[in-house]
Amino acid sequence: DAKTTQPPSMDCAEGRAANLPCNHSTISGNEYVYWYRQIHSQGPQYIIHGLKNNETNEMASLIITEDRKSSTLILPHATLRDTAVYYCIVRGGADGLTFGKGTHLIIQP
Amino acid sequence: EAGVAQSPRYKIIEKRQSVAFWCNPISGHATLYWYQQILGQGPKLLIQFQNNGVVDDSQLPKDRFSAERLKGVDSTLKIQPAKLEDSAVYLCASKDGYTGELFFGEGSRLTVL
């Protein structure tokens, strides 16, 4: 079973920042938070991951709370192509990925 | 860099028939996964290979599903006989051994009538 809780859907206006929340209150000390997204009819795509500190790459930023029980994925300037299902996944070491239902993010023009 | 290749992209069969899906992972990736994604749900792991050995097949319905990765590169997933509830997208993924990142193919969509 997935160890994370995400809202089923969210809307965001094009050009604005999209903030996607994720709860993972039972995360263990050696488990990472991963984010993947799945655009319609494609396979999931890696976005970002982190352990304790906030992380940023060319796609997004990941903010993890100090107690590590929740995190937020931020897409700074959402475009229509960011419409997808976003999965927050807690993963330890060499484990595979256990997906929940994710958040369906819809970017409105 | 070439991505994970899967074929066929689409397959329609009748129940009780058999079907096979093929996956070619990214070159050099030792770990390969098969996932099943039913409409409206997240992907569910079916089987994980490390080179040509099975690491985890606990969620593979072994009475009808089988998978192999004989030479530690390409892999095939077979369903025989298919049931209506096997209608899904079958995703193959391979893992970068250095970063741990999983790369997914576009999937094979199976419809069982």
Short mmCIF file of C-alpha atoms in Angstrom, two decimals:
data_model
loop_
_atom_site.label_atom_id
_atom_site.label_comp_id
_atom_site.label_asym_id
_atom_site.label_seq_id
_atom_site.Cartn_x
_atom_site.Cartn_y
_atom_site.Cartn_z
CA ASP A 1 0.00 0.00 0.00
CA ALA A 2 1.07 3.55 -0.70
CA LYS A 3 2.43 5.38 2.33
CA THR A 4 1.30 8.79 1.10
CA THR A 5 -1.91 10.83 0.98
CA GLN A 6 -2.58 13.30 -1.82
CA PRO A 7 -5.66 15.27 -2.90
CA PRO A 8 -7.31 13.55 -5.88
CA SER A 9 -7.38 16.66 -8.04
CA MET A 10 -6.26 20.31 -8.21
CA ASP A 11 -6.62 23.20 -10.61
CA CYS A 12 -4.05 25.90 -11.32
CA ALA A 13 -4.04 28.86 -13.70
CA GLU A 14 -1.45 28.87 -16.46
CA GLY A 15 1.61 30.91 -15.51
CA ARG A 16 0.98 30.61 -11.78
CA ALA A 17 2.84 28.40 -9.34
CA ALA A 18 1.29 24.98 -8.75
CA ASN A 19 1.73 23.71 -5.21
CA LEU A 20 0.98 20.01 -4.75
CA PRO A 21 0.80 18.74 -1.16
CA CYS A 22 1.62 15.26 0.09
CA ASN A 23 1.30 13.72 3.56
CA HIS A 24 3.65 10.93 4.59
CA SER A 25 3.34 10.84 8.37
CA THR A 26 4.78 7.30 8.73
CA ILE A 27 7.96 7.95 6.75
CA SER A 28 11.08 6.30 8.16
CA GLY A 29 14.42 8.02 8.66
CA ASN A 30 16.07 6.36 5.65
CA GLU A 31 13.18 6.82 3.24
CA TYR A 32 13.21 9.39 0.48
CA VAL A 33 10.30 11.37 -0.95
CA TYR A 34 10.03 10.97 -4.73
CA TRP A 35 7.76 12.73 -7.17
CA TYR A 36 6.81 11.34 -10.56
CA ARG A 37 4.23 12.56 -13.03
CA GLN A 38 2.27 10.79 -15.72
CA ILE A 39 1.00 12.66 -18.73
CA HIS A 40 -1.94 11.06 -20.51
CA SER A 41 -0.99 7.90 -22.46
CA GLN A 42 2.64 8.05 -21.37
CA GLY A 43 4.68 6.25 -18.73
CA PRO A 44 5.52 7.98 -15.43
CA GLN A 45 8.38 10.47 -15.54
CA TYR A 46 10.76 11.32 -12.71
CA ILE A 47 10.55 14.89 -11.40
CA ILE A 48 12.56 15.23 -8.20
CA HIS A 49 13.39 13.56 -4.91
CA GLY A 50 14.69 14.51 -1.48
CA LEU A 51 15.51 13.19 1.98
CA LYS A 52 15.52 16.12 4.42
CA ASN A 53 16.56 19.27 2.68
CA ASN A 54 14.64 21.24 0.13
CA GLU A 55 15.61 20.43 -3.44
CA THR A 56 15.35 22.28 -6.73
CA ASN A 57 16.00 21.27 -10.31
CA GLU A 58 15.02 22.55 -13.72
CA MET A 59 11.53 21.10 -13.44
CA ALA A 60 10.41 21.80 -9.89
CA SER A 61 11.16 22.47 -6.24
CA LEU A 62 10.53 20.10 -3.36
CA ILE A 63 9.86 21.46 0.11
CA ILE A 64 9.99 18.90 2.94
CA THR A 65 8.81 19.90 6.41
CA GLU A 66 11.28 19.69 9.27
CA ASP A 67 9.51 16.68 10.80
CA ARG A 68 9.43 15.08 7.32
CA LYS A 69 5.76 14.19 7.69
CA SER A 70 4.69 16.19 4.66
CA SER A 71 6.07 17.80 1.54
CA THR A 72 5.06 20.12 -1.27
CA LEU A 73 6.01 19.93 -4.93
CA ILE A 74 6.16 23.33 -6.56
CA LEU A 75 5.97 23.92 -10.31
CA PRO A 76 6.98 27.60 -10.44
CA HIS A 77 5.31 28.66 -13.69
CA ALA A 78 2.75 26.08 -14.73
CA THR A 79 2.02 25.54 -18.42
CA LEU A 80 -0.73 23.57 -20.13
CA ARG A 81 1.81 20.77 -20.70
CA ASP A 82 2.06 20.31 -16.93
CA THR A 83 -1.45 18.85 -16.86
CA ALA A 84 -0.84 15.32 -15.57
CA VAL A 85 -1.25 12.97 -12.61
CA TYR A 86 1.44 13.66 -10.00
CA TYR A 87 2.54 10.86 -7.70
CA CYS A 88 4.25 11.39 -4.35
CA ILE A 89 6.12 8.22 -3.33
CA VAL A 90 8.02 7.28 -0.21
CA ARG A 91 10.88 4.99 -1.06
CA GLY A 92 13.68 3.36 0.88
CA GLY A 93 17.05 2.59 -0.65
CA ALA A 94 16.91 0.06 -3.45
CA ASP A 95 13.14 -0.43 -3.28
CA GLY A 96 10.95 -0.16 -6.32
CA LEU A 97 8.19 2.43 -6.47
CA THR A 98 4.79 1.92 -4.83
CA PHE A 99 2.27 4.24 -6.47
CA GLY A 100 -0.93 5.59 -4.95
CA LYS A 101 -3.66 7.28 -6.97
CA GLY A 102 -1.82 10.59 -7.17
CA THR A 103 -3.15 14.10 -7.78
CA HIS A 104 -4.65 14.99 -11.13
CA LEU A 105 -3.36 18.52 -11.78
CA ILE A 106 -5.29 20.47 -14.37
CA ILE A 107 -3.73 23.67 -15.69
CA GLN A 108 -6.39 26.11 -16.84
CA PRO A 109 -5.67 28.54 -19.72
CA GLU B 1 20.13 8.18 -24.92
CA ALA B 2 17.42 5.78 -26.07
CA GLY B 3 14.60 5.23 -23.62
CA VAL B 4 12.78 2.08 -22.55
CA ALA B 5 11.19 0.46 -25.57
CA GLN B 6 7.96 -1.53 -25.37
CA SER B 7 5.84 -3.36 -27.91
CA PRO B 8 3.17 -3.68 -28.98
CA ARG B 9 1.62 -0.36 -28.00
CA TYR B 10 -1.90 -1.71 -28.29
CA LYS B 11 -3.37 -5.20 -28.24
CA ILE B 12 -6.96 -6.39 -28.32
CA ILE B 13 -7.72 -10.03 -27.58
CA GLU B 14 -10.64 -12.14 -26.47
CA LYS B 15 -10.77 -13.69 -23.03
CA ARG B 16 -8.94 -16.98 -22.69
CA GLN B 17 -6.49 -16.02 -25.44
CA SER B 18 -2.83 -15.42 -24.76
CA VAL B 19 -0.70 -12.30 -25.23
CA ALA B 20 2.96 -11.36 -24.84
CA PHE B 21 4.58 -8.00 -24.26
CA TRP B 22 8.21 -7.16 -24.92
CA CYS B 23 10.50 -4.66 -23.19
CA ASN B 24 13.98 -3.45 -24.02
CA PRO B 25 15.43 -1.45 -21.11
CA ILE B 26 17.96 1.35 -21.25
CA SER B 27 21.41 -0.03 -21.99
CA GLY B 28 23.34 -0.91 -18.85
CA HIS B 29 20.34 -0.93 -16.51
CA ALA B 30 20.47 -4.14 -14.48
CA THR B 31 17.11 -3.74 -12.73
CA LEU B 32 13.90 -4.10 -14.71
CA TYR B 33 10.29 -3.84 -13.54
CA TRP B 34 6.89 -4.72 -14.97
CA TYR B 35 3.91 -2.73 -13.69
CA GLN B 36 0.18 -3.11 -14.35
CA GLN B 37 -1.92 0.07 -14.48
CA ILE B 38 -5.69 -0.28 -14.46
CA LEU B 39 -7.66 2.74 -15.64
CA GLY B 40 -7.93 5.38 -12.91
CA GLN B 41 -5.33 3.79 -10.64
CA GLY B 42 -1.61 4.15 -10.09
CA PRO B 43 0.77 1.55 -11.48
CA LYS B 44 1.08 -1.69 -9.49
CA LEU B 45 4.33 -3.65 -9.42
CA LEU B 46 4.06 -7.13 -10.90
CA ILE B 47 7.68 -8.31 -10.99
CA GLN B 48 11.21 -7.00 -10.49
CA PHE B 49 14.33 -8.47 -12.12
CA GLN B 50 17.96 -7.91 -11.22
CA ASN B 51 19.90 -8.98 -14.33
CA ASN B 52 18.22 -12.30 -15.22
CA GLY B 53 17.08 -13.16 -11.70
CA VAL B 54 13.70 -12.45 -10.10
CA VAL B 55 13.92 -10.18 -7.04
CA ASP B 56 10.21 -9.78 -6.29
CA ASP B 57 7.23 -11.46 -7.95
CA SER B 58 4.94 -11.47 -4.92
CA GLN B 59 2.17 -9.59 -6.75
CA LEU B 60 2.36 -11.54 -10.01
CA PRO B 61 -0.73 -13.76 -10.55
CA LYS B 62 1.37 -16.80 -11.32
CA ASP B 63 -1.53 -18.97 -12.47
CA ARG B 64 -1.80 -16.88 -15.63
CA PHE B 65 1.10 -14.42 -15.76
CA SER B 66 4.73 -15.25 -16.46
CA ALA B 67 7.78 -13.15 -17.16
CA GLU B 68 11.34 -13.82 -18.14
CA ARG B 69 14.57 -11.98 -18.76
CA LEU B 70 16.75 -14.76 -20.04
CA LYS B 71 19.91 -12.87 -21.01
CA GLY B 72 19.55 -10.09 -18.48
CA VAL B 73 18.57 -7.52 -21.09
CA ASP B 74 15.20 -7.80 -22.87
CA SER B 75 12.17 -9.07 -21.01
CA THR B 76 8.82 -10.55 -21.97
CA LEU B 77 5.60 -10.63 -19.96
CA LYS B 78 3.02 -13.24 -20.95
CA ILE B 79 -0.61 -13.66 -19.97
CA GLN B 80 -2.29 -17.00 -20.63
CA PRO B 81 -5.25 -17.30 -20.50
CA ALA B 82 -6.35 -13.67 -20.35
CA LYS B 83 -9.32 -12.54 -18.28
CA LEU B 84 -11.48 -9.44 -18.67
CA GLU B 85 -9.89 -7.91 -15.55
CA ASP B 86 -6.44 -8.05 -17.19
CA SER B 87 -7.42 -5.07 -19.35
CA ALA B 88 -4.81 -2.49 -18.39
CA VAL B 89 -1.65 -0.74 -19.48
CA TYR B 90 1.48 -2.81 -18.88
CA LEU B 91 4.46 -0.60 -18.11
CA CYS B 92 8.09 -1.61 -18.19
CA ALA B 93 10.72 0.37 -16.30
CA SER B 94 14.46 0.10 -15.80
CA LYS B 95 16.56 1.62 -13.04
CA ASP B 96 19.71 3.70 -13.29
CA GLY B 97 22.08 1.94 -10.91
CA TYR B 98 23.84 5.17 -9.93
CA THR B 99 20.95 7.55 -9.31
CA GLY B 100 18.20 5.04 -8.51
CA GLU B 101 15.88 6.79 -10.93
CA LEU B 102 13.33 4.63 -12.73
CA PHE B 103 12.73 5.23 -16.42
CA PHE B 104 9.42 4.05 -17.83
CA GLY B 105 8.41 3.02 -21.31
CA GLU B 106 5.20 4.29 -22.89
CA GLY B 107 3.38 1.10 -22.00
CA SER B 108 1.40 -1.58 -23.80
CA ARG B 109 -2.36 -1.14 -23.62
CA LEU B 110 -4.26 -4.45 -23.43
CA THR B 111 -7.99 -4.74 -24.00
CA VAL B 112 -9.59 -8.11 -23.25
CA LEU B 113 -13.06 -8.59 -24.76
#
